[in-house]
Short mmCIF file of C-alpha atoms and ligand atoms in Angstrom, two decimals:
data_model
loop_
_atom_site.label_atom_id
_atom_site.label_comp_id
_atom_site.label_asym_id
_atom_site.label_seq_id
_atom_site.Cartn_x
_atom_site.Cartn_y
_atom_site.Cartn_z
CA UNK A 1 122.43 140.30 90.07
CA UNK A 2 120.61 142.28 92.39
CA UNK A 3 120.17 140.50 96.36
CA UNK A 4 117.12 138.31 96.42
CA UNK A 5 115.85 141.21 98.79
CA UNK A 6 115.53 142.88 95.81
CA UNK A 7 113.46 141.23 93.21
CA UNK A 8 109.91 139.87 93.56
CA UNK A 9 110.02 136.23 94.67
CA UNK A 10 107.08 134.49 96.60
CA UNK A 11 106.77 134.73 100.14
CA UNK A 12 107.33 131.49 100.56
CA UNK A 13 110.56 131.03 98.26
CA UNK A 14 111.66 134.23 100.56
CA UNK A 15 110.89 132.62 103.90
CA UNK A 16 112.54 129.70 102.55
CA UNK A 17 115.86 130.97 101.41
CA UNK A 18 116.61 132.48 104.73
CA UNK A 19 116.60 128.98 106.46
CA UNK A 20 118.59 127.26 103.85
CA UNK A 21 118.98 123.00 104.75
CA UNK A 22 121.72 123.20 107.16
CA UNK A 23 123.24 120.14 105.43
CA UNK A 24 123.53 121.74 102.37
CA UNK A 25 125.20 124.21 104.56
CA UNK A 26 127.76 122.21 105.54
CA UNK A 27 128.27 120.77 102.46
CA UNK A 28 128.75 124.09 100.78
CA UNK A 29 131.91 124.54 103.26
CA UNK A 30 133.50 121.51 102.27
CA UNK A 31 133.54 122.73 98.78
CA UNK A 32 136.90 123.25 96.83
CA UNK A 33 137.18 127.07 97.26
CA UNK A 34 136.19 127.04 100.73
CA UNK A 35 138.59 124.44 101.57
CA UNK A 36 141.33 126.11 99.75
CA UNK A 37 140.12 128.96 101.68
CA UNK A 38 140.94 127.40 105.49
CA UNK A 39 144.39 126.56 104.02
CA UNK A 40 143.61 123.24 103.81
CA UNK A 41 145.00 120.65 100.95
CA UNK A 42 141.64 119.23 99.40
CA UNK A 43 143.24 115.77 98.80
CA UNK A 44 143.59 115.84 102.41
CA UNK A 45 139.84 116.81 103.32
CA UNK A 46 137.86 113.30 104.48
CA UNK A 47 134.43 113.84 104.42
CA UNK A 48 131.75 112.21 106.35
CA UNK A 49 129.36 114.36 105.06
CA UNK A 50 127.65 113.11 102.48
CA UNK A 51 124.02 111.10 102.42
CA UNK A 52 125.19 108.93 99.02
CA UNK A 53 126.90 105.41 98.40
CA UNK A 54 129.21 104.35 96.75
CA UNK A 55 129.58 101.22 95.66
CA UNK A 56 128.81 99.77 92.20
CA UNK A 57 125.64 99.53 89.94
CA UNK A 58 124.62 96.47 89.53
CA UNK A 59 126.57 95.50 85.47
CA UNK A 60 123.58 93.84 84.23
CA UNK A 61 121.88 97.15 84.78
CA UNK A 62 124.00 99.06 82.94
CA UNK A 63 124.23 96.47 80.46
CA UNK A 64 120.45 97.03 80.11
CA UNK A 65 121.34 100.95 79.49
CA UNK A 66 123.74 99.80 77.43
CA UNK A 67 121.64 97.77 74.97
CA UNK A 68 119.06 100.71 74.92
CA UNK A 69 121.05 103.34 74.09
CA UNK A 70 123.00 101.26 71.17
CA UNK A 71 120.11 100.53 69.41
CA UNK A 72 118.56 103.08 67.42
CA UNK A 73 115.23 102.11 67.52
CA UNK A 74 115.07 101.59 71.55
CA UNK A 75 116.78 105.08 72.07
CA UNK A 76 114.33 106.63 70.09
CA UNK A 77 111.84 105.10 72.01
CA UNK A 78 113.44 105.95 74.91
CA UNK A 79 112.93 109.77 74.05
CA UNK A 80 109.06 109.45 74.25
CA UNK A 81 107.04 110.52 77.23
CA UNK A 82 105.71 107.62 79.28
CA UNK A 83 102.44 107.57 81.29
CA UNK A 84 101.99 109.91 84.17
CA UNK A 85 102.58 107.56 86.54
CA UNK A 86 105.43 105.51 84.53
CA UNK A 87 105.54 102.83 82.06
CA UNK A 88 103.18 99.95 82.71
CA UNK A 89 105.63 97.37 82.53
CA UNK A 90 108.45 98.86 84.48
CA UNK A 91 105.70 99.81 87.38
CA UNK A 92 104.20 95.62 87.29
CA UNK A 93 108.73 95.06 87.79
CA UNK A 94 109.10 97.49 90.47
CA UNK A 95 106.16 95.44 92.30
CA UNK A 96 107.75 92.42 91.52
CA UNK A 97 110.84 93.72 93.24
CA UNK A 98 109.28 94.25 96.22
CA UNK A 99 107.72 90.75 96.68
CA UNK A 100 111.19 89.51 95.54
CA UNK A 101 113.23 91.47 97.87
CA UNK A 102 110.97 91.98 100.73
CA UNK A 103 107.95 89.27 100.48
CA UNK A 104 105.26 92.08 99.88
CA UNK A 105 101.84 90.47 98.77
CA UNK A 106 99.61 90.97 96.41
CA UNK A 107 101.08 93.72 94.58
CA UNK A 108 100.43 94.94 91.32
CA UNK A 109 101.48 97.79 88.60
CA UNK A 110 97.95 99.60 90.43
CA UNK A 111 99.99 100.29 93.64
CA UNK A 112 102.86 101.64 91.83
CA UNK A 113 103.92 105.61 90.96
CA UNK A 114 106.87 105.84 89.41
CA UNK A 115 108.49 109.61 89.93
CA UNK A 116 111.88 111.21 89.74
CA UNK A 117 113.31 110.01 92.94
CA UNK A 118 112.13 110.00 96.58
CA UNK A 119 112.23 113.58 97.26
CA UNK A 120 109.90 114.67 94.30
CA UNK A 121 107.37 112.06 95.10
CA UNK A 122 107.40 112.49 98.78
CA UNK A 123 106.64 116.86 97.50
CA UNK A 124 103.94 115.50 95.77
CA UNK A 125 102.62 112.54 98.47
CA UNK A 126 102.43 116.38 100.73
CA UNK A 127 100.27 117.70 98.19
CA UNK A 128 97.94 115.00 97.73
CA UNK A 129 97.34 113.91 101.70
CA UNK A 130 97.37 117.48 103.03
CA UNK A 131 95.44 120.35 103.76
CA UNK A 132 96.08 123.90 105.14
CA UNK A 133 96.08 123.57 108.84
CA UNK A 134 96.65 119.88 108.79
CA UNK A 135 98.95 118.28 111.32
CA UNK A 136 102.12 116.34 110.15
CA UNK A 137 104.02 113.64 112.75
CA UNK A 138 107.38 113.69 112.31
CA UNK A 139 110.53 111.59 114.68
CA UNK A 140 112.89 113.42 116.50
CA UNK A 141 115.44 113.01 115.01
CA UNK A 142 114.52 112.27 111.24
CA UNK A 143 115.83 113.10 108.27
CA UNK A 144 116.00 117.18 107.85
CA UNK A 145 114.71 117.74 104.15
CA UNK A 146 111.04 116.88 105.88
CA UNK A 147 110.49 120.21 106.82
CA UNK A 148 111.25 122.18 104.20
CA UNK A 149 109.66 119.89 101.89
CA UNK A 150 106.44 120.27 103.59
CA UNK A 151 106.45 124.31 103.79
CA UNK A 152 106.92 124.10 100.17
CA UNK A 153 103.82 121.37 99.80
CA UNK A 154 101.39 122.43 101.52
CA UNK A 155 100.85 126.21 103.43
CA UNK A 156 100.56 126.29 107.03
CA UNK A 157 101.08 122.83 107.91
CA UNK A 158 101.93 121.90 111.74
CA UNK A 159 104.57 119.59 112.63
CA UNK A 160 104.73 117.55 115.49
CA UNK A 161 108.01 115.42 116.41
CA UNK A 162 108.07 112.63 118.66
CA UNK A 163 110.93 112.16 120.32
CA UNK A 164 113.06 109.36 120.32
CA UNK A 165 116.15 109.93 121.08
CA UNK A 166 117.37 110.69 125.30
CA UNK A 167 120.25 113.23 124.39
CA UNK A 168 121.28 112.75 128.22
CA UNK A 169 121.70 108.88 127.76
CA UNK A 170 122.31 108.76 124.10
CA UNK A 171 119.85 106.01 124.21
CA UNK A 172 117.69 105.48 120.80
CA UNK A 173 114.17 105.16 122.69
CA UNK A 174 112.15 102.95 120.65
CA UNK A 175 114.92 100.32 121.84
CA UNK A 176 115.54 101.22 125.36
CA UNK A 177 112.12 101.66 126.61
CA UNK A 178 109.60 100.77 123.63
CA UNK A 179 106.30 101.01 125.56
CA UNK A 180 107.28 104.21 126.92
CA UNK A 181 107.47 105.67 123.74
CA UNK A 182 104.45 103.64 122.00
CA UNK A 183 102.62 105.72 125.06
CA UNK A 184 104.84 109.06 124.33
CA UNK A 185 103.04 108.24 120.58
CA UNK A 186 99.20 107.62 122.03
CA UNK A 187 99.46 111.01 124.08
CA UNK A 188 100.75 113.23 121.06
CA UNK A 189 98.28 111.37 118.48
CA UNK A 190 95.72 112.36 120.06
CA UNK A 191 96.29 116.06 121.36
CA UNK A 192 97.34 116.75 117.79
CA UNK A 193 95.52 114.97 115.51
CA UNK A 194 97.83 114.49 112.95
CA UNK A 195 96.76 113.63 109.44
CA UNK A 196 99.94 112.04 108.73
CA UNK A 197 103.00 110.31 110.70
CA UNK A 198 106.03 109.85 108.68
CA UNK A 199 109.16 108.03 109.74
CA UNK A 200 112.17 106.46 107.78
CA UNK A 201 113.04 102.62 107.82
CA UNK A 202 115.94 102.88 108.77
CA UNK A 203 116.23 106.31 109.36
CA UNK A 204 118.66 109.72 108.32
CA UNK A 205 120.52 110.29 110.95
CA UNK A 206 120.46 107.40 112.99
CA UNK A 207 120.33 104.62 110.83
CA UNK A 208 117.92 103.32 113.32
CA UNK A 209 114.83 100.85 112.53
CA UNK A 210 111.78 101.22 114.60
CA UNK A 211 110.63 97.85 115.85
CA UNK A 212 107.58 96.24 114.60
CA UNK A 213 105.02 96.61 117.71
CA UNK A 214 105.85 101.07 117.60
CA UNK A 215 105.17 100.85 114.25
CA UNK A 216 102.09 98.64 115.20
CA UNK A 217 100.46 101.06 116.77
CA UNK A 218 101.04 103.87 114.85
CA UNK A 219 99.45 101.63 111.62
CA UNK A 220 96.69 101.06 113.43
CA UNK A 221 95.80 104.55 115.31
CA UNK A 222 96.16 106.47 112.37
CA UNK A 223 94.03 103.35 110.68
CA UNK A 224 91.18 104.54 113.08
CA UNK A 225 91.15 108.14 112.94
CA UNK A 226 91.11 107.98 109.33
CA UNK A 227 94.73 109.41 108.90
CA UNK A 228 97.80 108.38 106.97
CA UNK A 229 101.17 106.50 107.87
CA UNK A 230 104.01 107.01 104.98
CA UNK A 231 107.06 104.90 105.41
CA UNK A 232 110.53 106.50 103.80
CA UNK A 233 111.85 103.30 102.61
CA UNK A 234 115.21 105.33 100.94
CA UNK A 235 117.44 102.82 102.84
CA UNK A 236 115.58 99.50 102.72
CA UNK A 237 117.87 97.37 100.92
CA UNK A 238 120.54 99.08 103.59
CA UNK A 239 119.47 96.20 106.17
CA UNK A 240 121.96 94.54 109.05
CA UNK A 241 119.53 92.36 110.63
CA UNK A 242 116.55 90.78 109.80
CA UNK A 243 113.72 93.67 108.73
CA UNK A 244 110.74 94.08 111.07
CA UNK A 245 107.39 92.26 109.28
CA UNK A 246 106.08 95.67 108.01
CA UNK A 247 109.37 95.97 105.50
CA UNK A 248 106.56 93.42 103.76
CA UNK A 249 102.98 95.30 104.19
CA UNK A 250 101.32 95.26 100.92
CA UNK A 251 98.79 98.37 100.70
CA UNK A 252 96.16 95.63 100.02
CA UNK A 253 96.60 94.53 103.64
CA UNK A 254 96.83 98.13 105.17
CA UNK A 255 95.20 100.71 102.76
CA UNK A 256 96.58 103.46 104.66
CA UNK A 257 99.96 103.05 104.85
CA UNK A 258 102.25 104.28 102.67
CA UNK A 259 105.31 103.23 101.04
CA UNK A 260 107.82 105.56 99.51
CA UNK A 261 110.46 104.16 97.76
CA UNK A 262 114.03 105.29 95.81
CA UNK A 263 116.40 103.97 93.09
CA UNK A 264 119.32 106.04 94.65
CA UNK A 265 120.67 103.99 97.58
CA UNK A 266 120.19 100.14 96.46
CA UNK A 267 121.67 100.52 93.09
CA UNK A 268 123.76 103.75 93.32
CA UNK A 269 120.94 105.40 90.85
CA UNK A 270 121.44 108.54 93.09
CA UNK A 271 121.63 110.36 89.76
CA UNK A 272 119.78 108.38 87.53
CA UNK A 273 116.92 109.91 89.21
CA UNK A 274 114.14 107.05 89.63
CA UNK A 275 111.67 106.70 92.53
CA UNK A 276 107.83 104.89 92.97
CA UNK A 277 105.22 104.82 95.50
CA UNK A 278 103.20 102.18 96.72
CA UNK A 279 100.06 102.73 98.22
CA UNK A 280 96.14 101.53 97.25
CA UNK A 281 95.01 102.44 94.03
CA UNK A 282 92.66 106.19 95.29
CA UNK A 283 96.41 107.40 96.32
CA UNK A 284 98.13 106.56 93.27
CA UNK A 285 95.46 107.71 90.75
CA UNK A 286 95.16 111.04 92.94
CA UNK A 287 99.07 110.89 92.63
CA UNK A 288 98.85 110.70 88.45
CA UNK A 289 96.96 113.90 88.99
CA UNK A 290 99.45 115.75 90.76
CA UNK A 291 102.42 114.40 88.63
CA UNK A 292 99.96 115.72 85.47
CA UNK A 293 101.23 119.42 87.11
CA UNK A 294 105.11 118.56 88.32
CA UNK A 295 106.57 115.66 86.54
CA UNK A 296 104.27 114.98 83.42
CA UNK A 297 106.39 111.33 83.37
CA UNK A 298 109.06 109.93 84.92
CA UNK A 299 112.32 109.58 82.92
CA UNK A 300 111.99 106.76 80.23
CA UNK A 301 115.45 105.84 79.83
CA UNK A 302 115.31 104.86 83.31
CA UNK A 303 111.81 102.95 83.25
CA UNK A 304 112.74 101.12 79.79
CA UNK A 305 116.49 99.81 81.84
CA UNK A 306 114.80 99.09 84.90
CA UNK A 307 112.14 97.10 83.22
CA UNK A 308 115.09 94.78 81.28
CA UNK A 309 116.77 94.36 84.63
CA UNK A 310 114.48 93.28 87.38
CA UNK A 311 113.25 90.11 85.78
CA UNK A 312 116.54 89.18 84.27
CA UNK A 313 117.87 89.63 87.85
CA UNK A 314 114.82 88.15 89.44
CA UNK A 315 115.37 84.79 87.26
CA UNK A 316 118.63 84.45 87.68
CA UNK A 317 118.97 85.16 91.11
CA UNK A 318 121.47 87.75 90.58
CA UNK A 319 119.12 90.23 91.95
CA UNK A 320 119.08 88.36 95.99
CA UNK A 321 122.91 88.06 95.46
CA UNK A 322 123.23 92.17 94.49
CA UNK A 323 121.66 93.20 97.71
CA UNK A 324 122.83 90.41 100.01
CA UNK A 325 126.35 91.72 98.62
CA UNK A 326 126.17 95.25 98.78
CA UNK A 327 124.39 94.91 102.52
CA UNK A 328 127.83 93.20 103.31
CA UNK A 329 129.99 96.01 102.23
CA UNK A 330 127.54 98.38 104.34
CA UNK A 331 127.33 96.35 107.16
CA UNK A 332 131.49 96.42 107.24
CA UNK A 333 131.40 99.75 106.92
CA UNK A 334 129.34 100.16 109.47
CA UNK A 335 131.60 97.80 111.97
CA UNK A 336 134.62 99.88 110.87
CA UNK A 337 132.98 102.85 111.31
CA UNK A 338 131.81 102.15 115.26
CA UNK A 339 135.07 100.07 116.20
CA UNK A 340 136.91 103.43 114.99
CA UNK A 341 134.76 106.02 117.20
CA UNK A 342 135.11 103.51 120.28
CA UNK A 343 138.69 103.57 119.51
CA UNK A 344 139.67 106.88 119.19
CA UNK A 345 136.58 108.98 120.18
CA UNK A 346 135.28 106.98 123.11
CA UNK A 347 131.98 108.54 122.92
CA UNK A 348 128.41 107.63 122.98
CA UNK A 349 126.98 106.59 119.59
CA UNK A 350 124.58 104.28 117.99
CA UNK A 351 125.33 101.00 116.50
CA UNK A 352 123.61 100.93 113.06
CA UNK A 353 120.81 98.72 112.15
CA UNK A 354 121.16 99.51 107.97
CA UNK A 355 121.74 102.37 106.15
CA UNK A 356 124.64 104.43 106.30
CA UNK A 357 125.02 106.52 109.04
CA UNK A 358 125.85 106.79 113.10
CA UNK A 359 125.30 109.61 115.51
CA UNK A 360 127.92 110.50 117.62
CA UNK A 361 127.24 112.59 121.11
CA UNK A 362 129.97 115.18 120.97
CA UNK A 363 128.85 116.49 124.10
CA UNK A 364 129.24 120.10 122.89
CA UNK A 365 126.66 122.76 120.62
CA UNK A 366 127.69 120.61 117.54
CA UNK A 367 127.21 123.85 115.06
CA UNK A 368 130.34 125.28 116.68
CA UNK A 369 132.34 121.66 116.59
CA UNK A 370 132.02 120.97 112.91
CA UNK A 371 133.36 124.29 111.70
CA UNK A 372 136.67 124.02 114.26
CA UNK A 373 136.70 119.60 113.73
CA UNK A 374 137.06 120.91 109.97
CA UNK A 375 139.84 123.58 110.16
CA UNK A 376 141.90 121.68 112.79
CA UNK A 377 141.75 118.06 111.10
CA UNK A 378 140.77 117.83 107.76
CA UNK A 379 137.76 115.67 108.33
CA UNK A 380 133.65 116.69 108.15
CA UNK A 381 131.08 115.35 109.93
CA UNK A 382 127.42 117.16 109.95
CA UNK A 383 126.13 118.74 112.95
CA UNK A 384 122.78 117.26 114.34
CA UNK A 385 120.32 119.89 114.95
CA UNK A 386 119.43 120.27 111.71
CA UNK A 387 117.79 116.74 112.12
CA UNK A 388 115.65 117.71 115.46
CA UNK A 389 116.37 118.86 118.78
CA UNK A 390 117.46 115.62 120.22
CA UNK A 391 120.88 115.78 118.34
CA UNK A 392 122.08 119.78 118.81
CA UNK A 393 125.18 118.09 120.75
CA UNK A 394 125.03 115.36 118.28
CA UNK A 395 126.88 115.08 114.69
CA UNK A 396 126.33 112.46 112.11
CA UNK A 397 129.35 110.17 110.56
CA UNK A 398 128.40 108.89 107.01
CA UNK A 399 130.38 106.05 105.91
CA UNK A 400 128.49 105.96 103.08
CA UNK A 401 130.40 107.38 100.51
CA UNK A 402 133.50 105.73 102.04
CA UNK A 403 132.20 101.89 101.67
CA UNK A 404 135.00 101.45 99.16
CA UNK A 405 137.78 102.76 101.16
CA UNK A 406 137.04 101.99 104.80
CA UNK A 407 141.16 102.71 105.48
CA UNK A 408 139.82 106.11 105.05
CA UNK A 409 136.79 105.79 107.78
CA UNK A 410 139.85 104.79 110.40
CA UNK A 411 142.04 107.57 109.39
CA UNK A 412 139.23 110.69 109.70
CA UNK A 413 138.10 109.34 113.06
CA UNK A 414 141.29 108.56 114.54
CA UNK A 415 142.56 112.65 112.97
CA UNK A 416 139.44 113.36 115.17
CA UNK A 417 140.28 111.83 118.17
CA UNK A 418 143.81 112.75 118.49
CA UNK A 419 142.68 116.67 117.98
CA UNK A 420 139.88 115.86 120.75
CA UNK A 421 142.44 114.80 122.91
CA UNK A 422 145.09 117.22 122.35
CA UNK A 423 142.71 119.79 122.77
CA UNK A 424 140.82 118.55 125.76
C1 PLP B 1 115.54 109.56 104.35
C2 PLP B 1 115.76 110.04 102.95
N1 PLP B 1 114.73 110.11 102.12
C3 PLP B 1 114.89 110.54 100.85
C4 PLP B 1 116.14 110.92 100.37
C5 PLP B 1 116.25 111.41 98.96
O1 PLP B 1 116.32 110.35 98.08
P1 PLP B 1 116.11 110.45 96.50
O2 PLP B 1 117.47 110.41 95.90
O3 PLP B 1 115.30 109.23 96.16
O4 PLP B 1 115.38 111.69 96.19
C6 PLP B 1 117.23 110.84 101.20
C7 PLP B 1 118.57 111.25 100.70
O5 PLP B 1 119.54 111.30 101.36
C8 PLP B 1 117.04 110.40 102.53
O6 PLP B 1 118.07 110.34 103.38
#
């Protein structure tokens, strides 16, 4: 194969390559080879690396697979193309699921999208809002894929972070001093304009949930200057305390906000690639137009078992009990997780509000840390940068994927600490 130097790919694709998503980065170095490579033993490795959980689907779920797949008349159907925008049935259950989970109103199958997953449908959400030249709002921190997503969306897009996090306090801002930033928010909105503010609830790194009156005010600014607000909802079942009111905002109520929503993290359907917006009706018909040209229909085998599940689950309650359930393995996590970095790390980090994450201040450029953390103990964490400014001396812990063996959370951070100290 000749270097990509060589051969005719886009601009864009080129410009692209060379800055690669530093997690993937960092993932790539925790791979088998590499590993092998630092003379380490791979069954030794623990990684906090990765953005995934891991606990079980619900079984009724994969009962409905099941009963799909066994029957040759429903697995042929399930080989058919659905709508553009996903089978009417299974996008009238996904609304249903939000009322039932999170109390949204007057939703119907005309507020939902059904794509392949959050990140294709928040590509596409780019390329229906945005314009060359257009502003984009983004946190600092927020979840890294934003960016990249975005150049590939839409050309010549300018992003805008506000910042949230005090890297000299390790203070999450929106907590600490709320009005400051709701002000912080008023003074960038309008010097920049932006046509759309996006934020995660809670969000990748910090696992962090912005309180109701921040997001408030953004709803309502970008209300009047005609501009959007998209909520990444990836990690909404992922909840510790009560959610703020607008986890229930039904686009009926607030035509432009946004609500972008994944199969991956409540159900562990990271692979079973399933995803839906919810927004008024204009966005999701412009949506079935862009979807004509990426997607041409979501996958079927996922609609038709989704559609079986949700109002089985609904009716029987065992829906409520799944998340109330799985929040309590996450929420344990979670308390092993910061009991473990007080312990042994004694550094500043933030106590987790859902999802599954916490930021740690290692009080050094955290590019160079991970790399030596890895070769001297075994254990990965990513560095922060890649997730905004605010966190370059920042890395992120992920107990995610380690919800089912939370002996292993104590044992990586405690490896860390006693290198931390023995190399202080
Ligand atoms: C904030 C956020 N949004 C979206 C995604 C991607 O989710 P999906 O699997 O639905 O594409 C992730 C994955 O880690 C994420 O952290």
């Amino acid at each position: 194969m000749p270097p990509t130097t060589d051969v005719r790919l886009s601009q864009l694709v080129r410009a692209q390559i060379a800055r690669p998503s530093p997690i993937r980065q960092i993932m790539k170095m925790a791979e088998r080879q590499n590993i092998l490579a630092m003379g380490l033993a791979p069954e030794d490795v623990i990684s906090f690396g990765g953005g995934w959980v891991n606990h079980q689907a619900p079984d009724a779920l994969r009962r409905a697979y099941a009963e799909i797949v066994n029957d040759e008349a429903t697995f042929h159907k399930s080989g058919a193309y659905t709508a553009t925008l996903g089978d009417r049935d299974c996008r009238e259950q996904l609304a249903r699921f939000e009322t039932h989970v999170f109390g949204v109103p007057r939703l119907g199958a005309e507020h939902v999208a059904i794509g392949a997953g959050s990140t294709q449908l928040t590509h596409d959400v780019f390329r229906t809002l945005l314009d060359p030249g257009d502003t984009v709002m983004l946190m600092d921190p927020t979840y890294a894929n934003y960016e990249g997503q975005l150049a590939f969306a839409a050309p010549d897009i300018n992003v805008v972070r506000l910042r949230l996090m005090d890297p000299q306090t390790w203070s999450y801002l929106p907590r600490a001093d709320p009005d400051r930033v709701i002000a912080d928010f008023h003074r960038a909105f309008d010097q920049h304009r932006p046509r759309l503010v996006l934020f995660g609830a809670p969000d990748n790194p910090t696992s962090q949930v912005l309180p109701q009156s921040l997001v408030e005010a953004m709803r309502a600014r970008t209300e009047t200057a005609g501009a959007w607000l998209a909520i990444d909802f990836a990690y909404k079942c992922q909840f510790f305390q009560t959610p703020p009111a607008y986890y229930g905002w039904s686009p009926a109520d607030y035509p432009n906000v946004i609500g972008i929503h994944s199969n991956s993290k409540w159900g562990r359907g990271l692979g079973r690639r399933l995803g839906w917006i919810i927004a008024v009706p204009q966005v999701i018909e412009a949506l079935e137009r862009v979807q004509q040209c990426s997607l041409l229909c979501p996958d079927t085998l996922a609609q038709m078992a989704m559609a079986r599940y949700v109002p089985a689950a609904i009716g029987d309650g065992s829906l409520r009990r799944y998340v109330d359930d799985t929040n309590a393995k996450y929420r344990e996590a979670a308390r092993i997780t910061i009991a473990a970095v007080d312990e042994h790390l004694g550094r500043p980090r933030l106590e987790p509000m859902g999802g599954l994450y916490t930021v740690v201040d290692v009080g050094t450029d955290a590019d160079a840390f991970v790399p030596r953390a890895l070769q001297a103990t075994g254990v990965l964490v990513v560095p922060g940068g890649g997730f905004g400014p605010s966190l370059a001396h920042g890395v992120r812990i992920s107990y995610g994927p380690l919800v089912m063996t939370p002996e292993k959370i104590t044992e990586g951070i405690s490896r860390l600490g006693r290198w931390l100290r023995s190399s202080a």
